[in-house]
Short mmCIF file of C-alpha atoms in Angstrom, two decimals:
data_model
loop_
_atom_site.label_atom_id
_atom_site.label_comp_id
_atom_site.label_asym_id
_atom_site.label_seq_id
_atom_site.Cartn_x
_atom_site.Cartn_y
_atom_site.Cartn_z
CA UNK A 133 -59.32 219.64 89.32
CA UNK A 134 -62.65 220.63 90.68
CA UNK A 135 -65.96 219.43 89.63
CA UNK A 136 -69.47 220.23 90.45
CA UNK A 137 -71.25 218.22 93.02
CA UNK A 138 -74.69 216.98 92.41
CA UNK A 139 -76.03 219.08 89.63
CA UNK A 140 -79.29 219.82 91.22
CA UNK A 141 -81.27 220.39 88.10
CA UNK A 142 -80.82 217.10 86.31
CA UNK A 143 -83.71 215.16 87.68
CA UNK A 144 -86.12 212.59 86.53
CA UNK A 145 -88.78 213.83 84.26
CA UNK A 146 -90.23 216.47 86.41
CA UNK A 147 -88.01 219.42 86.05
CA UNK A 148 -89.67 222.62 85.14
CA UNK A 149 -88.40 224.42 82.08
CA UNK A 150 -86.65 226.78 84.43
CA UNK A 151 -84.01 224.16 84.92
CA UNK A 152 -83.46 223.30 81.29
CA UNK A 153 -80.40 225.46 80.92
CA UNK A 154 -79.08 224.60 84.32
CA UNK A 155 -79.10 220.90 83.94
CA UNK A 156 -75.71 220.31 85.44
CA UNK A 157 -75.25 223.38 87.51
CA UNK A 158 -76.27 224.47 90.92
CA UNK A 159 -78.02 227.79 91.06
CA UNK A 160 -75.75 230.50 92.46
CA UNK A 161 -74.73 231.42 95.03
CA UNK A 162 -74.91 228.00 96.64
CA UNK A 163 -72.56 226.24 94.26
CA UNK A 164 -70.42 223.74 95.97
CA UNK A 165 -67.25 222.53 94.41
CA UNK A 166 -65.10 219.77 95.65
CA UNK A 167 -62.91 217.26 94.04
CA UNK A 168 -64.48 214.00 93.19
CA UNK A 169 -62.29 210.99 92.91
CA UNK A 170 -62.91 209.33 89.62
CA UNK A 171 -66.07 209.63 87.68
CA UNK A 172 -66.57 213.19 86.68
CA UNK A 173 -64.42 215.19 84.35
CA UNK A 174 -65.97 218.62 84.49
CA UNK A 175 -63.40 221.05 85.64
CA UNK A 176 -64.97 224.46 85.51
CA UNK A 177 -64.47 226.50 88.59
CA UNK A 178 -66.83 229.36 88.93
CA UNK A 179 -67.34 229.82 92.63
CA UNK A 180 -64.77 227.79 94.46
CA UNK A 181 -66.05 227.72 97.99
CA UNK A 182 -65.12 225.44 100.78
CA UNK A 183 -67.27 222.41 101.31
CA UNK A 184 -68.85 223.00 104.65
CA UNK A 185 -69.72 219.91 106.56
CA UNK A 186 -71.19 219.51 109.98
CA UNK A 187 -69.00 216.71 111.17
CA UNK A 188 -65.44 215.84 110.47
CA UNK A 189 -64.32 214.06 107.36
CA UNK A 190 -61.12 212.17 107.63
CA UNK A 191 -58.70 212.46 104.76
CA UNK A 192 -56.49 209.51 104.25
CA UNK A 193 -53.57 211.81 103.71
CA UNK A 194 -51.24 213.31 106.23
CA UNK A 195 -53.46 216.35 106.52
CA UNK A 196 -56.41 215.71 108.77
CA UNK A 197 -59.46 217.91 108.22
CA UNK A 198 -61.61 219.24 110.96
CA UNK A 199 -64.86 221.01 110.48
CA UNK A 200 -64.11 222.71 107.20
CA UNK A 201 -62.25 221.47 104.24
CA UNK A 202 -61.07 224.21 101.96
CA UNK A 203 -60.70 222.35 98.77
CA UNK A 204 -59.39 225.26 96.86
CA UNK A 205 -56.14 224.93 98.73
CA UNK A 206 -53.23 224.75 96.30
CA UNK A 207 -52.21 221.35 97.56
CA UNK A 208 -55.58 220.01 96.59
CA UNK A 209 -55.57 221.72 93.25
CA UNK A 210 -52.64 219.69 92.01
CA UNK A 211 -52.95 217.26 89.18
CA UNK A 212 -52.40 214.39 91.57
CA UNK A 213 -55.47 212.33 92.22
CA UNK A 214 -57.53 214.06 94.88
CA UNK A 215 -57.54 212.49 98.31
CA UNK A 216 -60.19 209.96 98.97
CA UNK A 217 -62.49 211.17 101.68
CA UNK A 218 -63.45 208.65 104.28
CA UNK A 219 -66.59 209.35 106.11
CA UNK A 220 -66.07 209.03 109.81
CA UNK A 221 -69.78 209.48 110.66
CA UNK A 222 -73.00 210.51 108.93
CA UNK A 223 -72.80 214.05 107.62
CA UNK A 224 -75.22 216.60 106.25
CA UNK A 225 -74.60 219.26 103.65
CA UNK A 226 -76.96 222.05 104.46
CA UNK A 227 -76.18 223.92 101.27
CA UNK A 228 -77.30 221.03 99.11
CA UNK A 229 -80.42 220.41 101.12
CA UNK A 230 -81.37 224.04 100.82
CA UNK A 231 -80.81 224.25 97.08
CA UNK A 232 -83.79 226.09 95.56
CA UNK A 233 -84.13 223.74 92.62
CA UNK A 234 -85.12 220.95 94.99
CA UNK A 235 -87.75 222.95 96.76
CA UNK A 236 -91.41 223.21 95.91
CA UNK A 237 -92.71 226.46 94.59
CA UNK A 238 -96.27 227.70 94.72
CA UNK A 239 -96.56 226.89 91.04
CA UNK A 240 -95.55 223.30 91.77
CA UNK A 241 -98.07 223.10 94.59
CA UNK A 242 -100.78 224.55 92.41
CA UNK A 243 -100.22 221.94 89.74
CA UNK A 244 -100.21 219.12 92.27
CA UNK A 245 -103.39 220.49 93.79
CA UNK A 246 -104.94 220.71 90.35
CA UNK A 247 -103.91 217.19 89.45
CA UNK A 248 -105.19 215.80 92.73
CA UNK A 249 -108.47 217.66 92.28
CA UNK A 250 -109.10 216.18 88.87
CA UNK A 251 -108.27 212.70 90.14
CA UNK A 252 -110.48 213.09 93.21
CA UNK A 253 -113.37 214.40 91.12
CA UNK A 254 -113.03 211.37 88.89
CA UNK A 255 -112.91 209.10 91.92
CA UNK A 256 -115.95 210.82 93.41
CA UNK A 257 -117.87 210.35 90.17
CA UNK A 258 -117.00 206.69 90.20
CA UNK A 259 -118.05 206.22 93.81
CA UNK A 260 -121.29 208.17 93.53
CA UNK A 261 -122.15 206.48 90.26
CA UNK A 262 -121.50 203.08 91.79
CA UNK A 263 -123.57 203.97 94.85
CA UNK A 264 -126.44 205.20 92.70
CA UNK A 265 -126.48 202.12 90.56
CA UNK A 266 -125.62 199.73 93.35
CA UNK A 267 -122.97 198.17 91.15
CA UNK A 268 -119.58 198.27 92.81
CA UNK A 269 -117.76 195.36 91.28
CA UNK A 270 -117.17 196.80 87.85
CA UNK A 271 -115.86 200.19 88.98
CA UNK A 272 -113.58 198.44 91.47
CA UNK A 273 -112.32 196.06 88.82
CA UNK A 274 -111.80 199.00 86.50
CA UNK A 275 -109.74 200.60 89.23
CA UNK A 276 -107.61 197.49 89.56
CA UNK A 277 -107.08 197.47 85.80
CA UNK A 278 -106.12 201.13 86.03
CA UNK A 279 -103.54 200.36 88.70
CA UNK A 280 -102.07 197.52 86.65
CA UNK A 281 -101.96 199.46 83.39
CA UNK A 282 -100.46 202.51 85.09
CA UNK A 283 -97.44 200.37 85.88
CA UNK A 284 -97.17 199.26 82.25
CA UNK A 285 -97.58 202.83 81.04
CA UNK A 286 -94.87 204.04 83.39
CA UNK A 287 -92.52 201.40 81.99
CA UNK A 288 -93.18 202.20 78.36
CA UNK A 289 -92.79 205.93 78.94
CA UNK A 290 -89.66 205.42 81.01
CA UNK A 291 -88.15 203.13 78.35
CA UNK A 292 -88.84 205.62 75.62
CA UNK A 293 -87.43 208.58 77.50
CA UNK A 294 -84.37 206.66 78.70
CA UNK A 295 -83.44 205.42 75.24
CA UNK A 296 -84.44 207.92 72.61
CA UNK A 297 -84.13 211.61 71.92
CA UNK A 298 -82.02 214.17 73.68
CA UNK A 299 -82.32 217.57 75.30
CA UNK A 300 -83.29 219.11 71.95
CA UNK A 301 -86.22 216.82 71.31
CA UNK A 302 -89.45 218.85 71.13
CA UNK A 303 -91.80 218.51 74.10
CA UNK A 304 -89.79 215.78 75.80
CA UNK A 305 -86.32 217.31 75.68
CA UNK A 306 -86.19 218.54 79.25
CA UNK A 307 -87.50 215.26 80.59
CA UNK A 308 -85.00 213.25 78.56
CA UNK A 309 -82.22 215.39 79.96
CA UNK A 310 -83.63 214.98 83.45
CA UNK A 311 -83.79 211.21 83.12
CA UNK A 312 -80.16 211.08 82.09
CA UNK A 313 -79.27 213.29 84.99
CA UNK A 314 -81.24 211.01 87.24
CA UNK A 315 -79.15 208.08 86.09
CA UNK A 316 -76.04 209.99 86.92
CA UNK A 317 -77.26 211.18 90.32
CA UNK A 318 -80.10 208.85 91.29
CA UNK A 319 -80.11 209.78 94.94
CA UNK A 320 -81.08 213.39 94.29
CA UNK A 321 -84.71 212.43 93.78
CA UNK A 322 -84.87 211.64 97.49
CA UNK A 323 -84.01 215.26 98.21
CA UNK A 324 -86.74 216.83 96.18
CA UNK A 325 -89.71 218.22 97.98
CA UNK A 326 -93.03 216.59 97.27
CA UNK A 327 -94.67 219.06 94.89
CA UNK A 328 -91.38 219.72 93.13
CA UNK A 329 -91.14 216.00 92.40
CA UNK A 330 -94.70 215.52 91.19
CA UNK A 331 -95.67 218.77 89.54
CA UNK A 332 -94.89 217.84 85.91
CA UNK A 333 -96.90 214.62 86.08
CA UNK A 334 -99.63 216.47 87.94
CA UNK A 335 -99.80 218.98 85.09
CA UNK A 336 -100.13 216.20 82.50
CA UNK A 337 -102.80 214.51 84.60
CA UNK A 338 -104.70 217.79 85.00
CA UNK A 339 -104.89 218.34 81.26
CA UNK A 340 -105.85 214.75 80.56
CA UNK A 341 -108.35 214.04 83.32
CA UNK A 342 -110.17 217.40 83.40
CA UNK A 343 -111.96 216.90 80.07
CA UNK A 344 -112.87 213.35 81.11
CA UNK A 345 -114.30 214.72 84.35
CA UNK A 346 -116.32 217.29 82.44
CA UNK A 347 -117.62 215.07 79.68
CA UNK A 348 -118.15 211.62 81.14
CA UNK A 349 -120.09 210.32 84.12
CA UNK A 350 -119.72 206.59 83.76
CA UNK A 351 -118.57 205.13 87.12
CA UNK A 352 -116.61 202.31 85.49
CA UNK A 353 -114.70 204.70 83.26
CA UNK A 354 -113.99 206.95 86.21
CA UNK A 355 -112.95 203.99 88.30
CA UNK A 356 -110.30 203.24 85.74
CA UNK A 357 -109.29 206.84 85.08
CA UNK A 358 -109.05 207.92 88.71
CA UNK A 359 -106.86 205.03 89.79
CA UNK A 360 -104.74 204.98 86.64
CA UNK A 361 -104.10 208.72 86.62
CA UNK A 362 -103.58 208.81 90.37
CA UNK A 363 -100.97 206.07 90.17
CA UNK A 364 -99.26 207.80 87.29
CA UNK A 365 -99.22 211.11 89.11
CA UNK A 366 -97.81 209.54 92.27
CA UNK A 367 -95.41 207.24 90.40
CA UNK A 368 -92.69 209.81 90.92
CA UNK A 369 -93.24 209.57 94.68
CA UNK A 370 -93.10 205.78 94.46
CA UNK A 371 -89.94 206.22 92.42
CA UNK A 372 -88.42 208.46 95.10
CA UNK A 373 -89.30 205.94 97.80
CA UNK A 374 -87.63 203.24 95.71
CA UNK A 375 -84.42 205.26 95.89
CA UNK A 376 -84.60 205.80 99.60
CA UNK A 377 -83.13 203.60 102.26
CA UNK A 378 -85.31 201.38 104.37
CA UNK A 379 -84.46 203.22 107.55
CA UNK A 380 -85.78 206.46 106.15
CA UNK A 381 -89.09 205.11 104.92
CA UNK A 382 -92.34 204.85 106.83
CA UNK A 383 -93.02 201.23 107.81
CA UNK A 384 -96.19 201.29 105.75
CA UNK A 385 -94.25 202.25 102.63
CA UNK A 386 -91.73 199.50 103.30
CA UNK A 387 -94.57 197.02 103.77
CA UNK A 388 -96.16 198.07 100.49
CA UNK A 389 -92.83 197.75 98.72
CA UNK A 390 -92.20 194.35 100.21
CA UNK A 391 -95.68 193.24 99.22
CA UNK A 392 -95.12 194.34 95.63
CA UNK A 393 -97.88 196.95 95.79
CA UNK A 394 -95.29 199.65 95.23
CA UNK A 395 -92.10 199.20 93.26
CA UNK A 396 -89.42 197.88 95.58
CA UNK A 397 -86.03 199.39 96.23
CA UNK A 398 -84.22 196.31 95.01
CA UNK A 399 -86.25 196.00 91.84
CA UNK A 400 -85.72 199.60 90.87
CA UNK A 401 -82.09 199.39 91.90
CA UNK A 402 -81.64 196.76 89.18
CA UNK A 403 -82.69 199.35 86.62
CA UNK A 404 -79.84 201.57 87.74
CA UNK A 405 -77.20 198.98 86.97
CA UNK A 406 -75.59 198.65 83.54
CA UNK A 407 -76.75 198.15 80.87
CA UNK A 408 -79.80 200.01 82.25
CA UNK A 409 -82.18 198.03 80.08
CA UNK A 410 -84.52 196.34 82.54
CA UNK A 411 -87.06 197.06 85.25
CA UNK A 412 -88.48 200.16 83.65
CA UNK A 413 -91.85 200.12 85.44
CA UNK A 414 -92.08 202.25 88.55
CA UNK A 415 -95.61 202.08 89.96
CA UNK A 416 -95.76 198.56 91.35
CA UNK A 417 -93.19 196.91 89.10
CA UNK A 418 -95.62 194.06 88.48
CA UNK A 419 -94.92 194.17 84.75
CA UNK A 420 -91.14 194.17 85.03
CA UNK A 421 -90.56 190.47 85.21
CA UNK A 422 -92.84 189.75 82.29
CA UNK A 423 -91.47 192.51 80.11
CA UNK A 424 -87.87 191.54 80.86
CA UNK A 425 -88.35 187.78 80.57
CA UNK A 426 -90.04 188.11 77.22
CA UNK A 427 -87.57 190.74 76.04
CA UNK A 428 -90.44 193.01 75.03
CA UNK A 429 -88.42 196.20 75.09
CA UNK A 430 -85.55 194.55 73.26
CA UNK A 431 -88.00 193.48 70.58
CA UNK A 432 -89.35 197.02 70.31
CA UNK A 433 -85.81 198.36 70.14
CA UNK A 434 -84.96 195.97 67.34
CA UNK A 435 -88.08 196.93 65.40
CA UNK A 436 -87.33 200.63 65.76
CA UNK A 437 -83.75 199.98 64.73
CA UNK A 438 -84.68 198.13 61.58
CA UNK A 439 -87.58 200.35 60.64
CA UNK A 440 -86.25 203.78 61.59
CA UNK A 441 -82.53 203.21 61.96
CA UNK A 442 -82.45 204.57 65.53
CA UNK A 443 -80.34 202.89 68.17
CA UNK A 444 -81.48 203.04 71.79
CA UNK A 445 -79.04 204.40 74.33
CA UNK A 446 -79.01 201.13 76.24
CA UNK A 447 -77.25 199.41 73.33
CA UNK A 448 -74.20 201.57 73.68
CA UNK A 449 -71.62 201.85 76.40
CA UNK A 450 -72.93 204.40 78.86
CA UNK A 451 -71.39 207.80 78.34
CA UNK A 452 -70.05 209.75 81.25
CA UNK A 453 -73.24 211.76 81.27
CA UNK A 454 -75.20 208.60 81.87
CA UNK A 455 -73.03 206.60 84.20
CA UNK A 456 -73.94 206.87 87.85
CA UNK A 457 -71.48 208.77 89.97
CA UNK A 458 -71.06 206.04 92.51
CA UNK A 459 -68.54 207.96 94.57
CA UNK A 460 -70.96 210.78 95.14
CA UNK A 461 -73.84 208.43 95.66
CA UNK A 462 -72.08 206.34 98.23
CA UNK A 463 -70.91 209.31 100.20
CA UNK A 464 -74.04 211.37 100.18
CA UNK A 465 -76.95 209.03 99.55
CA UNK A 466 -77.28 208.14 103.18
CA UNK A 467 -77.75 211.72 104.28
CA UNK B 165 -90.22 181.14 65.04
CA UNK B 166 -93.39 182.38 66.64
CA UNK B 167 -94.45 185.82 65.61
CA UNK B 168 -94.36 187.04 69.18
CA UNK B 169 -91.27 186.81 71.34
CA UNK B 170 -91.42 183.83 73.63
CA UNK B 171 -88.80 182.60 76.01
CA UNK B 172 -88.67 179.13 74.45
CA UNK B 173 -88.55 178.94 70.74
CA UNK B 174 -86.38 175.95 70.26
CA UNK B 175 -86.91 174.23 66.98
CA UNK B 176 -84.17 171.69 66.70
CA UNK B 177 -85.13 168.87 64.41
CA UNK B 178 -85.31 165.34 65.66
CA UNK B 179 -84.88 162.44 63.28
CA UNK B 180 -87.32 162.46 60.43
CA UNK B 181 -89.17 159.35 59.55
CA UNK B 182 -91.25 161.00 56.92
CA UNK B 183 -91.57 164.31 55.21
CA UNK B 184 -92.82 167.25 57.15
CA UNK B 185 -93.48 170.79 56.03
CA UNK B 186 -91.10 173.53 57.07
CA UNK B 187 -93.93 175.04 59.04
CA UNK B 188 -94.13 172.15 61.44
CA UNK B 189 -90.41 171.70 61.52
CA UNK B 190 -89.39 175.23 62.15
CA UNK B 191 -92.07 177.05 64.05
CA UNK B 192 -95.40 177.10 65.71
CA UNK B 193 -96.57 179.90 63.52
CA UNK B 194 -94.75 181.27 60.54
CA UNK B 195 -97.22 183.15 58.42
CA UNK B 196 -94.74 183.92 55.70
CA UNK B 197 -93.70 180.36 54.97
CA UNK B 198 -95.33 178.56 52.09
CA UNK B 199 -98.35 176.64 53.18
CA UNK B 200 -97.59 173.63 51.09
CA UNK B 201 -94.37 171.88 50.64
CA UNK B 202 -93.73 169.17 48.12
CA UNK B 203 -93.07 165.89 49.82
CA UNK B 204 -90.14 164.88 47.69
CA UNK B 205 -88.53 163.57 50.79
CA UNK B 206 -91.26 161.13 51.30
CA UNK B 207 -89.81 157.83 52.35
CA UNK B 208 -86.25 159.15 52.98
CA UNK B 209 -85.05 158.50 56.40
CA UNK B 210 -82.78 161.10 57.78
CA UNK B 211 -81.20 160.58 61.11
CA UNK B 212 -80.48 163.83 62.72
CA UNK B 213 -77.23 163.23 64.43
CA UNK B 214 -75.44 159.97 63.88
CA UNK B 215 -75.03 160.00 60.16
CA UNK B 216 -73.59 162.84 58.23
CA UNK B 217 -73.25 160.82 55.03
CA UNK B 218 -76.60 161.43 53.45
CA UNK B 219 -77.17 159.47 50.27
CA UNK B 220 -76.20 161.58 47.32
CA UNK B 221 -79.30 160.54 45.45
CA UNK B 222 -81.21 162.82 47.67
CA UNK B 223 -81.88 166.00 45.74
CA UNK B 224 -83.21 169.37 46.67
CA UNK B 225 -86.42 170.52 45.11
CA UNK B 226 -85.91 172.61 42.03
CA UNK B 227 -89.19 174.40 42.54
CA UNK B 228 -88.56 175.89 45.93
CA UNK B 229 -85.30 177.56 46.86
CA UNK B 230 -86.05 177.31 50.55
CA UNK B 231 -83.57 175.31 52.53
CA UNK B 232 -84.76 172.63 54.86
CA UNK B 233 -83.26 169.73 56.62
CA UNK B 234 -81.93 167.17 54.24
CA UNK B 235 -81.61 169.57 51.35
CA UNK B 236 -78.37 170.67 49.84
CA UNK B 237 -77.75 174.22 50.83
CA UNK B 238 -77.64 176.53 47.84
CA UNK B 239 -74.24 177.91 47.13
CA UNK B 240 -73.45 181.56 47.52
CA UNK B 241 -70.53 183.92 47.15
CA UNK B 242 -70.41 186.84 49.52
CA UNK B 243 -67.81 189.30 50.71
CA UNK B 244 -66.29 188.76 54.11
CA UNK B 245 -65.16 191.35 56.63
CA UNK B 246 -61.93 191.89 54.71
CA UNK B 247 -63.72 192.43 51.43
CA UNK B 248 -62.70 189.05 50.04
CA UNK B 249 -65.24 186.99 48.21
CA UNK B 250 -66.00 183.75 49.99
CA UNK B 251 -68.02 180.89 48.55
CA UNK B 252 -69.85 178.28 50.54
CA UNK B 253 -68.30 175.63 48.33
CA UNK B 254 -64.94 176.52 49.82
CA UNK B 255 -66.02 174.75 52.99
CA UNK B 256 -67.07 171.51 51.36
CA UNK B 257 -65.43 168.55 53.00
CA UNK B 258 -66.09 169.72 56.54
CA UNK B 259 -69.17 170.55 58.56
CA UNK B 260 -70.18 174.19 58.50
CA UNK B 261 -72.32 176.17 60.89
CA UNK B 262 -73.99 178.97 58.96
CA UNK B 263 -75.79 181.38 61.23
CA UNK B 264 -78.00 184.17 59.95
CA UNK B 265 -78.38 187.06 62.38
CA UNK B 266 -80.22 190.39 62.20
CA UNK B 267 -77.43 192.96 62.44
CA UNK B 268 -74.02 193.78 63.84
CA UNK B 269 -73.79 195.68 67.10
CA UNK B 270 -77.25 194.76 68.33
CA UNK B 271 -77.51 193.15 71.76
CA UNK B 272 -78.66 189.68 70.69
CA UNK B 273 -76.26 189.45 67.78
CA UNK B 274 -73.38 190.54 69.96
CA UNK B 275 -74.22 187.91 72.54
CA UNK B 276 -74.47 185.31 69.81
CA UNK B 277 -71.21 186.27 68.14
CA UNK B 278 -69.38 186.32 71.45
CA UNK B 279 -70.84 182.95 72.35
CA UNK B 280 -69.62 181.50 69.06
CA UNK B 281 -66.25 183.09 69.71
CA UNK B 282 -66.03 181.63 73.19
CA UNK B 283 -66.89 178.16 71.92
CA UNK B 284 -64.96 178.45 68.67
CA UNK B 285 -62.28 176.00 69.77
CA UNK B 286 -64.95 173.41 70.46
CA UNK B 287 -66.37 173.91 66.99
CA UNK B 288 -62.92 173.52 65.51
CA UNK B 289 -62.35 170.42 67.57
CA UNK B 290 -65.55 169.02 66.09
CA UNK B 291 -64.08 169.79 62.70
CA UNK B 292 -66.60 172.49 61.91
CA UNK B 293 -66.29 175.99 60.55
CA UNK B 294 -68.51 178.87 61.63
CA UNK B 295 -69.87 181.53 59.28
CA UNK B 296 -72.07 184.44 60.32
CA UNK B 297 -74.27 186.18 57.75
CA UNK B 298 -76.18 189.43 58.02
CA UNK B 299 -77.16 192.25 55.72
CA UNK B 300 -74.44 194.57 57.02
CA UNK B 301 -71.62 195.68 54.73
CA UNK B 302 -68.04 194.41 55.03
CA UNK B 303 -66.85 197.49 56.90
CA UNK B 304 -69.50 196.96 59.55
CA UNK B 305 -68.46 193.33 59.85
CA UNK B 306 -64.83 194.35 60.11
CA UNK B 307 -65.51 196.73 62.96
CA UNK B 308 -67.79 194.24 64.69
CA UNK B 309 -65.27 191.42 64.35
CA UNK B 310 -62.46 193.62 65.57
CA UNK B 311 -64.35 194.99 68.54
CA UNK B 312 -65.34 191.59 69.82
CA UNK B 313 -62.31 189.67 68.54
CA UNK B 314 -64.36 187.30 66.45
CA UNK B 315 -62.20 184.58 64.94
CA UNK B 316 -64.64 183.38 62.30
CA UNK B 317 -65.92 184.63 58.98
CA UNK B 318 -68.69 187.18 58.73
CA UNK B 319 -70.29 187.55 55.34
CA UNK B 320 -72.19 190.50 53.92
CA UNK B 321 -75.49 189.50 52.45
CA UNK B 322 -76.30 192.96 51.20
CA UNK B 323 -79.85 193.09 50.00
CA UNK B 324 -80.52 189.93 52.02
CA UNK B 325 -80.54 187.84 48.87
CA UNK B 326 -79.07 184.72 50.43
CA UNK B 327 -81.38 185.09 53.42
CA UNK B 328 -84.31 185.04 51.03
CA UNK B 329 -82.86 182.20 48.97
CA UNK B 330 -82.48 180.07 52.04
CA UNK B 331 -85.93 181.01 53.28
CA UNK B 332 -84.87 182.34 56.67
CA UNK B 333 -88.15 183.38 58.21
CA UNK B 334 -88.61 186.90 59.52
CA UNK B 335 -89.94 187.59 63.01
CA UNK B 336 -92.54 189.85 64.53
CA UNK B 337 -94.81 190.09 61.54
CA UNK B 338 -91.91 190.45 59.17
CA UNK B 339 -90.39 193.45 60.89
CA UNK B 340 -87.29 191.70 62.13
CA UNK B 341 -84.77 189.60 60.18
CA UNK B 342 -84.87 186.12 61.67
CA UNK B 343 -82.10 184.49 63.67
CA UNK B 344 -81.61 181.04 62.23
CA UNK B 345 -78.65 178.69 62.22
CA UNK B 346 -77.96 175.84 59.83
CA UNK B 347 -75.55 173.00 60.34
CA UNK B 348 -74.30 171.58 57.06
CA UNK B 349 -72.48 168.31 56.85
CA UNK B 350 -69.29 167.84 54.85
CA UNK B 351 -71.36 167.33 51.71
CA UNK B 352 -73.19 170.59 52.17
CA UNK B 353 -76.44 168.96 53.24
CA UNK B 354 -78.44 170.61 55.97
CA UNK B 355 -78.64 168.45 59.07
CA UNK B 356 -79.93 170.89 61.64
CA UNK B 357 -81.88 174.11 61.57
CA UNK B 358 -82.29 176.11 64.76
CA UNK B 359 -84.32 179.25 65.12
CA UNK B 360 -84.46 181.46 68.21
CA UNK B 361 -84.57 185.23 68.02
CA UNK B 362 -84.33 186.21 71.65
CA UNK B 363 -82.15 183.52 73.16
CA UNK B 364 -79.12 183.80 70.91
CA UNK B 365 -76.74 181.78 73.07
CA UNK B 366 -78.88 178.73 72.58
CA UNK B 367 -77.78 178.56 68.96
CA UNK B 368 -74.30 177.69 70.15
CA UNK B 369 -75.53 175.12 72.65
CA UNK B 370 -77.74 173.37 70.15
CA UNK B 371 -75.32 173.31 67.24
CA UNK B 372 -72.40 172.24 69.39
CA UNK B 373 -74.41 169.51 71.01
CA UNK B 374 -75.40 168.31 67.56
CA UNK B 375 -71.87 168.34 66.20
CA UNK B 376 -70.41 166.64 69.22
CA UNK B 377 -72.96 163.86 69.09
CA UNK B 378 -72.35 163.23 65.41
#
């Protein structure tokens, strides 16, 4: 039985609509199929190609593999459980890294540029307004409030998208699907290029902050808006860093994570463990402990259940579409 | 129960030396409880743990149907998970733990039911029976009991009539059915009321502690 590796399009909340219909499929011709030991059940073979690896994998069968493992060999197509691959040394999969759906397009870059421009204009208005009036404290405090509330906002949004709706929900459908895909393949976010990762949030920020930039000049308001929207826009980068390994992160990023300025790898890792109902905030994570201790989301879930009759996904046993593919993650996440 | 979720919402009742209103007994802030409560218990001493044999002259108020400590719990007849009608009076002669919970298959209620299940032998050893009550129908209770192997009775209070009769307070500005547990002595008199929406396991700890110290 063959299954698809790492559906490249099922990503957290920032997929373009281009990927909606490709949520679990790699874009041809770079499909890679190999057998996965336990967690996936998809069996469609469309382009069975050998998994090309740069360094040897060692099969714990009597058939050692060298540089190429042709997994469409009849012996590996049997109904017996596929051999467990033991990694003998770090490997790279160039096909996966070069998958187009992970790369930034000029459209992505344009949206990120647009989002950054609106945020920087807002910041500039705050700074110039503060300089003109000589009052710095309030705009700075407003910025701090913006940073803190961005974390809360990220948690509420994340909770909503993780628990309600599906791929057919208007407006949010593609993001809901992407979030579920992210839970299944959390490591893929570390493979996305920068603009690819941020462009959807950047688009939302552009539309929201531009009118504020045009209409308002108050430095305190802009202090709040610039920091809050900037943190929201970059929350997906913070999220990606939270999925990375320490060795791959810049020391400054690690320091910020350790200091609690950015959401830490361990805190966000807790969100990716069943029952997936905690640690929803992904900017700094400063709200997570409070929200989880006081069962705020559970309370909201209960209210929605009793008022609207909707059950959140986190109340049910995770479906196969939701459960993390730990075999894939453990083998490839360190690439 | 406070109207906002708080990590500590324990409201176990220590011994009463004089009458207190349900508001002070049960919660810090319960906007939907009556503001006044007739002090017909004035002068009756009720020890909370050592004495289950409350004088029979003690009578529940006929004006208010709300259940409080020291009152005789109003009888009810509800269907259990097998569709059989069960009356509270059936359990007279032994202590009963009656716990009202919001709904089957919700996280808190599942934790609570499983906690009661896991301590069920201890309740039996203390001579007590356990009854869970929610507004779900018998088929929901049946599936819930089967899934989690619950050994005790679940009753369907469809329409939440008994919940209202007993005065179980709602939470979060009335949006959420409250989670409240009553311990009745062998005469059907309420000896303990415990309310905690978001720490369901504590209901087991508190009621078991109370029964074992009796």
